[in-house]
Amino acid sequence: MPTNEKPLGNSVTRRGFLAGAALAGVGSSGLLSACAGGSAGGTSSSADKSGTGGKGGAVTWASWANPGEAERFRQISKDYEAAHGTKVTFQVVVGDYGAKLLTQLAGGSAPDVFYVQDSGMQRLIQSKNVTDFTEFTSKPDSPVKIDDLYPNLMGWCKPADGSPGTYGLVVDCNPIVFWFNKDMCEAAGITKNPAQLQEAGAWNRDAVDDFLTKIKATGKRGMVLEGGFGPMFSWMTAFGGKIVDGDKVIFNEDAKAMETLEWLWEGMANGNITYSGTLPKGQGIDALFYAQQLASCQVGRWILPNLKKLKFGYDIAPFASADGKSVPPVIVYTAAIGVNSKAKDPEAAMYFATRYVNKDGQKARLSGGGNAVPAVAGLDEVVMENKLPEHCAWFTDTAKNGYAIPSAIASKATVGANLGTEMDKSIKAGDSAKVWADKICKFINTGS
């Protein structure tokens, strides 16, 4: 599955899945009720409408969701009603989420609160369809402050032109890490697996080459490279490359970034790395990893619930780095919650949205087997539950050190819609790393 999406999430891929995935397998009893003491009496005139301290009122909210996730969201709504006396209605949006949301907004029938994918936020900001959180979150009784959330993940929720305002709050996140099969490592004669090498300060490019070469010798795949910007950018920045300068991507001119791309192209040429676009139809990276036909995959925490059902050893390491010991910056997938600028009860909507993402809200949603990572500090115990996988603490480290979608992509609807296609087309055409980089940088910067 490609990691890029059309604006506002035309098809729900891994980044779109993140939002609902945060709740899959989570016991939601009492969800959000832990936030009941998170605010004092309301002071604005609209507070009288929704009750003091965010009590009372009514909120309608929406997201994409499969049937199981939709049921979980409905339970969240019931829990919130019980805790705060607010009438909460959840709407599941199926099919083309982005197009349907835009249609609702244009027709005045959109929900009060809704999920937004990173590639769709700028369009909502520019059309003035979402409310700035700055004033509300600055109040003493706001359930969350903007600064409570990891600032490195919040850039796409602000206007791309640099003007003030924050129009979305990240609900949680999914940093991509280097998952690996411990049993396949042993079978290949790998004496130190990636996690052990990271701890020893030796998880560098040479170590990755050794890992891939030994796995290939067993007749299995060592790594499948996805063509979306997430994995590509992550490998470049992991080894010290620079991908952006202001609002432009410049990795085609950066020596370290290009060195990494040449390494990836060499790996695809010698068989150490498989390009995902060449896999037989129906073969996905996750499925290959589950079937023990692939020794590693560079994805987020979303695969953990499925791995728990399988009977082989698995663990994670950060992406390899130049010094072999750092937790390098890589892509962290995010979704945000936004408030309709025409919400029927603005105060109730703001309280719901901020309680949903504050420390108590994220802890309640993600504890007990959730497959996303908190986007707020102080919740290490959420990803450390049962120590699955063994080095799960690196999820939090990666979330803190990583970065969300660059503004150069998030600010352009056509780029967000077509970037993955352009990347894939160039690779399948047999373009060299430099030609690919020049084409992709030009496409991102100019939209053509």
XYZ file of C-alpha atoms in Angstrom:
448
model
C 0.000 0.000 0.000
C 1.372 3.432 -0.832
C 1.860 5.829 2.029
C 0.797 8.914 0.154
C -2.858 9.734 -0.213
C -5.122 12.058 -2.059
C -6.082 15.294 -0.291
C -8.210 14.611 2.748
C -7.580 10.916 2.355
C -9.318 9.706 -0.767
C -8.300 6.149 -0.022
C -7.471 5.174 3.522
C -3.934 3.805 3.443
C -1.520 3.369 6.312
C -1.615 6.985 7.399
C -5.376 6.972 7.126
C -5.575 3.672 8.950
C -3.603 5.207 11.822
C -6.576 7.034 13.220
C -8.879 4.070 13.596
C -6.019 1.727 14.306
C -5.276 3.583 17.479
C -8.395 2.027 18.909
C -8.332 -1.467 17.498
C -8.090 -3.953 20.314
C -8.386 -1.298 23.014
C -10.824 -1.752 25.839
C -12.672 1.570 25.836
C -14.648 1.231 29.031
C -14.468 4.542 30.789
C -12.756 6.110 27.784
C -12.338 9.859 28.133
C -14.051 9.823 31.494
C -10.604 10.123 33.017
C -10.598 13.685 31.721
C -13.609 14.714 33.751
C -11.521 16.785 36.112
C -9.539 18.382 33.316
C -11.321 21.738 33.339
C -12.795 24.295 35.634
C -15.827 26.460 35.025
C -16.298 27.925 31.540
C -16.185 31.697 31.236
C -17.194 32.570 27.675
C -20.742 33.264 26.560
C -20.802 30.018 24.593
C -19.887 28.175 27.766
C -23.353 28.979 29.062
C -24.720 27.027 26.117
C -22.662 23.915 26.698
C -22.502 24.157 30.460
C -19.678 25.057 32.828
C -16.389 23.314 32.399
C -17.391 21.677 29.135
C -20.473 19.986 30.563
C -23.626 19.526 28.537
C -24.207 20.614 24.976
C -24.098 18.414 21.898
C -21.359 17.299 19.525
C -21.400 15.364 16.274
C -18.061 13.969 15.142
C -16.825 11.806 12.300
C -13.958 9.704 11.019
C -13.219 6.869 8.604
C -13.544 3.457 10.242
C -14.037 -0.216 9.516
C -16.933 -1.905 11.353
C -14.863 -2.805 14.407
C -13.356 0.649 14.663
C -16.759 2.272 14.188
C -18.095 0.318 17.153
C -15.130 1.477 19.204
C -15.796 5.104 18.273
C -19.423 4.732 19.305
C -18.270 3.430 22.674
C -16.029 6.478 23.031
C -19.069 8.640 22.447
C -21.050 6.828 25.127
C -18.191 7.148 27.607
C -17.914 10.860 26.942
C -21.649 11.345 27.387
C -21.522 9.593 30.750
C -18.564 11.646 31.931
C -19.606 15.088 30.726
C -23.333 15.086 30.069
C -22.736 16.033 26.443
C -24.851 14.454 23.727
C -22.278 12.881 21.379
C -23.084 11.375 18.000
C -20.481 9.561 15.909
C -20.749 9.359 12.127
C -18.686 6.821 10.207
C -17.694 7.989 6.738
C -17.168 5.190 4.230
C -15.677 5.412 0.770
C -14.056 8.641 -0.362
C -13.698 10.308 3.028
C -12.163 13.533 1.752
C -14.661 14.168 -1.017
C -17.606 13.438 1.266
C -16.289 15.728 4.002
C -15.747 18.558 1.531
C -19.261 18.069 0.181
C -20.706 18.195 3.697
C -18.725 21.319 4.518
C -19.874 23.036 1.339
C -23.484 22.121 2.060
C -23.444 23.080 5.727
C -24.096 19.526 6.922
C -20.620 18.573 8.155
C -20.056 17.258 11.684
C -18.865 19.579 14.434
C -15.586 17.674 14.909
C -13.789 15.440 12.429
C -10.550 13.670 11.670
C -8.240 15.237 9.094
C -5.354 13.530 7.329
C -2.098 15.409 6.958
C -2.402 15.912 3.202
C -5.816 17.549 3.591
C -5.346 20.119 6.330
C -4.102 23.042 4.234
C -7.142 22.989 1.992
C -9.396 23.184 5.051
C -7.354 26.033 6.519
C -7.406 28.004 3.273
C -11.159 27.534 2.875
C -11.703 28.609 6.509
C -13.563 25.390 7.305
C -11.644 24.629 10.505
C -11.267 26.633 13.698
C -7.996 27.902 15.150
C -7.316 26.159 18.477
C -4.985 28.889 19.762
C -7.468 30.970 21.767
C -9.292 28.023 23.346
C -6.160 26.093 24.314
C -4.713 29.248 25.901
C -7.502 29.319 28.488
C -6.589 28.104 31.983
C -9.306 25.431 31.871
C -8.426 24.022 28.451
C -7.976 20.237 28.719
C -4.809 20.446 26.597
C -2.277 23.058 25.573
C -0.883 23.040 22.054
C 2.623 22.735 23.486
C 1.619 19.506 25.251
C 1.737 17.744 21.873
C 5.048 16.938 20.210
C 5.866 20.127 18.265
C 7.767 18.153 15.609
C 4.469 16.548 14.576
C 2.338 19.674 14.511
C 3.746 21.710 11.630
C 1.191 20.548 9.076
C -1.629 21.738 11.341
C -0.465 25.342 10.908
C -0.895 27.546 7.815
C 1.711 26.746 5.191
C 2.311 30.452 4.533
C 3.657 30.935 8.051
C 0.728 32.940 9.366
C -0.287 32.276 12.991
C -2.731 29.636 14.099
C -3.083 25.921 14.809
C -6.071 24.324 13.121
C -5.687 20.687 14.105
C -4.415 18.659 17.057
C -2.625 15.373 16.375
C -4.629 12.537 17.902
C -1.643 10.170 18.281
C 1.063 9.021 15.893
C 2.818 6.102 14.244
C 6.584 6.406 13.790
C 8.056 3.893 11.358
C 10.721 1.609 12.774
C 12.787 -1.352 11.608
C 10.768 -4.456 12.505
C 12.659 -7.728 12.115
C 12.129 -11.453 12.497
C 14.467 -12.753 15.213
C 14.087 -16.378 14.136
C 15.047 -15.597 10.549
C 18.101 -13.719 11.804
C 19.286 -16.764 13.713
C 18.615 -19.072 10.773
C 20.688 -16.793 8.542
C 23.652 -16.895 10.917
C 23.264 -13.295 12.054
C 24.976 -13.279 15.440
C 23.760 -9.835 16.469
C 20.305 -8.764 15.383
C 19.453 -5.103 14.620
C 18.318 -4.322 18.177
C 21.510 -5.763 19.635
C 23.575 -3.832 17.113
C 21.745 -0.629 18.016
C 22.537 -1.197 21.683
C 26.173 -1.852 20.771
C 26.369 1.333 18.693
C 26.962 -0.609 15.478
C 23.616 -0.416 13.663
C 24.898 1.457 10.605
C 24.708 1.061 6.828
C 27.330 -1.693 6.759
C 25.328 -3.613 9.336
C 22.175 -3.282 7.233
C 24.080 -4.601 4.205
C 25.313 -7.564 6.229
C 21.770 -8.269 7.452
C 20.322 -8.120 3.935
C 23.091 -10.170 2.339
C 22.786 -12.986 4.865
C 18.998 -13.096 4.610
C 19.181 -13.200 0.800
C 21.496 -16.208 1.055
C 18.681 -18.124 2.762
C 16.392 -17.584 -0.220
C 14.100 -15.184 1.656
C 13.653 -11.442 1.246
C 15.463 -9.124 3.609
C 13.696 -5.851 2.887
C 10.975 -4.521 0.610
C 11.211 -0.804 -0.175
C 7.945 1.066 -0.549
C 7.940 3.822 -3.143
C 6.044 6.392 -1.080
C 7.749 9.427 0.386
C 7.705 8.079 3.956
C 10.248 5.248 3.644
C 12.315 7.075 1.013
C 12.629 10.247 3.064
C 13.243 8.255 6.243
C 16.249 6.399 4.862
C 17.725 9.666 3.610
C 17.334 11.522 6.904
C 18.360 8.482 8.957
C 21.818 8.658 7.389
C 22.140 12.409 7.793
C 20.633 13.608 4.537
C 18.715 16.855 4.219
C 15.445 16.657 2.343
C 13.903 20.102 2.791
C 15.000 23.712 2.920
C 12.105 25.919 3.936
C 9.160 25.083 1.723
C 11.180 23.241 -0.921
C 12.586 19.744 -1.146
C 16.269 19.725 -2.030
C 17.434 16.152 -1.500
C 18.540 15.896 -5.123
C 21.233 18.468 -4.278
C 22.250 17.030 -0.892
C 25.309 14.765 -0.954
C 24.286 12.551 1.979
C 20.732 12.151 0.744
C 21.944 11.188 -2.711
C 24.481 8.766 -1.242
C 21.608 7.010 0.540
C 19.488 6.882 -2.596
C 22.401 5.390 -4.544
C 22.706 2.767 -1.798
C 18.995 1.918 -2.078
C 19.231 1.660 -5.870
C 22.300 -0.574 -5.548
C 20.403 -2.812 -3.138
C 17.508 -3.123 -5.575
C 19.965 -3.955 -8.365
C 21.824 -6.686 -6.454
C 18.711 -8.275 -4.961
C 19.290 -7.305 -1.351
C 16.264 -4.998 -1.549
C 12.996 -5.672 -3.365
C 10.962 -2.763 -4.702
C 7.340 -3.084 -3.595
C 6.071 -2.167 -7.055
C 7.534 -5.384 -8.447
C 5.794 -7.702 -6.002
C 3.153 -10.022 -7.453
C -0.356 -8.673 -7.170
C -1.823 -9.382 -3.758
C 1.510 -9.642 -1.965
C 1.849 -6.902 0.616
C 4.776 -6.100 2.861
C 2.862 -6.837 6.053
C 1.591 -10.174 4.760
C 5.074 -11.246 3.644
C 6.438 -10.376 7.078
C 3.667 -12.308 8.843
C 4.337 -15.318 6.592
C 8.061 -15.268 7.456
C 8.999 -14.684 3.829
C 10.380 -11.235 4.662
C 12.890 -10.642 7.445
C 12.178 -6.964 8.035
C 9.595 -4.294 7.375
C 9.745 -0.563 7.931
C 6.304 0.261 9.267
C 4.633 1.578 12.420
C 3.127 0.053 15.538
C -0.059 -0.777 13.656
C 1.100 -4.329 12.916
C 1.544 -5.268 16.590
C -1.962 -6.727 17.185
C -1.505 -9.096 14.256
C 1.989 -10.084 15.346
C 0.688 -11.031 18.779
C -1.302 -13.807 17.106
C 1.735 -15.310 15.383
C 4.330 -17.693 16.716
C 7.744 -16.333 15.778
C 10.177 -14.003 17.461
C 10.009 -10.363 16.445
C 11.445 -7.092 17.684
C 12.188 -3.560 16.538
C 15.173 -1.298 16.148
C 15.270 2.314 15.014
C 16.322 2.927 11.435
C 20.070 2.479 11.122
C 22.089 5.673 11.471
C 25.437 7.074 10.393
C 26.945 6.621 13.859
C 25.201 3.312 14.547
C 23.796 4.354 17.907
C 21.488 7.351 17.424
C 17.720 7.152 17.076
C 17.593 9.064 13.801
C 14.788 11.294 12.501
C 12.314 9.470 10.284
C 8.737 9.976 9.140
C 6.038 9.807 11.808
C 2.567 9.282 10.390
C -0.140 11.417 11.947
C -3.792 12.336 11.761
C -5.427 15.290 13.493
C -8.759 16.261 14.895
C -10.312 19.507 13.725
C -13.309 21.585 14.743
C -15.778 22.797 12.124
C -15.706 26.598 11.926
C -19.512 26.411 11.781
C -19.952 23.970 14.662
C -23.393 24.281 16.186
C -21.972 24.350 19.726
C -18.376 25.633 19.391
C -17.545 25.357 23.081
C -18.775 21.763 23.377
C -16.900 20.876 20.177
C -13.670 22.408 21.474
C -13.926 20.574 24.779
C -14.533 17.276 23.007
C -11.591 17.724 20.631
C -9.119 18.798 23.305
C -10.149 16.064 25.727
C -9.796 13.542 22.928
C -6.106 14.364 22.429
C -4.953 15.320 25.914
C -2.830 13.039 28.075
C -5.788 11.308 29.700
C -7.595 10.904 26.402
C -4.619 9.407 24.599
C -3.819 7.115 27.498
C -7.377 5.810 27.626
C -7.532 5.254 23.860
C -4.110 3.661 23.421
C -3.712 1.544 26.548
C -4.453 -2.157 26.607
C -3.028 -3.136 23.253
C -3.462 -0.073 21.062
C -1.394 0.067 17.923
C -0.436 3.713 17.761
C 1.922 5.814 19.854
C 1.024 8.788 22.078
C 1.796 12.205 20.612
C 2.141 13.744 24.050
C 4.986 13.330 26.519
C 4.688 11.377 29.749
C 2.924 8.257 28.457
C 5.858 5.908 28.038
C 3.938 3.197 29.885
C 1.441 2.978 27.030
C 3.999 1.569 24.586
C 5.858 -0.329 27.317
C 2.883 -2.541 28.208
C 3.997 -6.151 28.458
C 7.239 -5.111 26.708
C 5.880 -6.069 23.292
C 8.074 -6.064 21.395
C 11.112 -6.232 23.663
C 12.560 -2.872 22.604
C 9.229 -1.052 22.335
C 10.653 2.017 24.093
C 12.173 2.987 20.756
C 8.677 3.815 19.495
C 8.569 6.793 21.837
C 12.140 7.826 21.071
C 11.383 7.752 17.358
C 8.178 9.754 17.799
C 10.099 12.439 19.690
C 12.936 12.583 17.153
C 10.915 12.190 13.968
C 9.008 14.526 11.680
C 5.594 14.649 10.079
C 4.760 15.288 6.446
C 6.866 18.166 5.061
C 5.021 21.375 4.241
C 6.258 21.155 0.659
C 3.945 18.150 0.241
C 1.173 18.958 2.697
C 0.552 22.400 1.207
C -0.098 21.191 -2.348
C -3.221 19.175 -3.067
C -2.060 17.852 -6.439
C 1.269 16.770 -4.994
C -0.380 14.907 -2.134
C -2.705 13.221 -4.614
C -0.124 12.075 -7.123
C 3.282 11.868 -5.452
C 3.270 8.112 -4.928
C 2.264 7.542 -8.539
C 5.106 9.746 -9.785
C 7.649 7.968 -7.567
C 6.484 4.565 -8.706
C 6.404 5.529 -12.378
C 9.997 6.761 -12.291
C 11.342 3.651 -10.550
C 9.493 1.299 -12.893
C 10.864 3.260 -15.854
C 14.348 2.279 -14.741
C 15.454 5.802 -13.815
C 18.714 6.135 -11.919
C 18.694 7.449 -8.355
C 19.733 10.912 -9.578
C 17.119 11.065 -12.324
C 14.476 9.875 -9.869
C 15.533 12.497 -7.306
C 15.508 15.307 -9.878
C 12.068 14.314 -11.153
C 10.533 13.952 -7.696
C 11.992 17.193 -6.337
C 10.723 19.060 -9.387
C 7.276 17.497 -9.059
C 6.997 18.344 -5.352
C 8.278 21.900 -5.771
C 6.306 22.805 -8.886
C 3.406 20.361 -8.869
C 4.318 19.110 -12.341
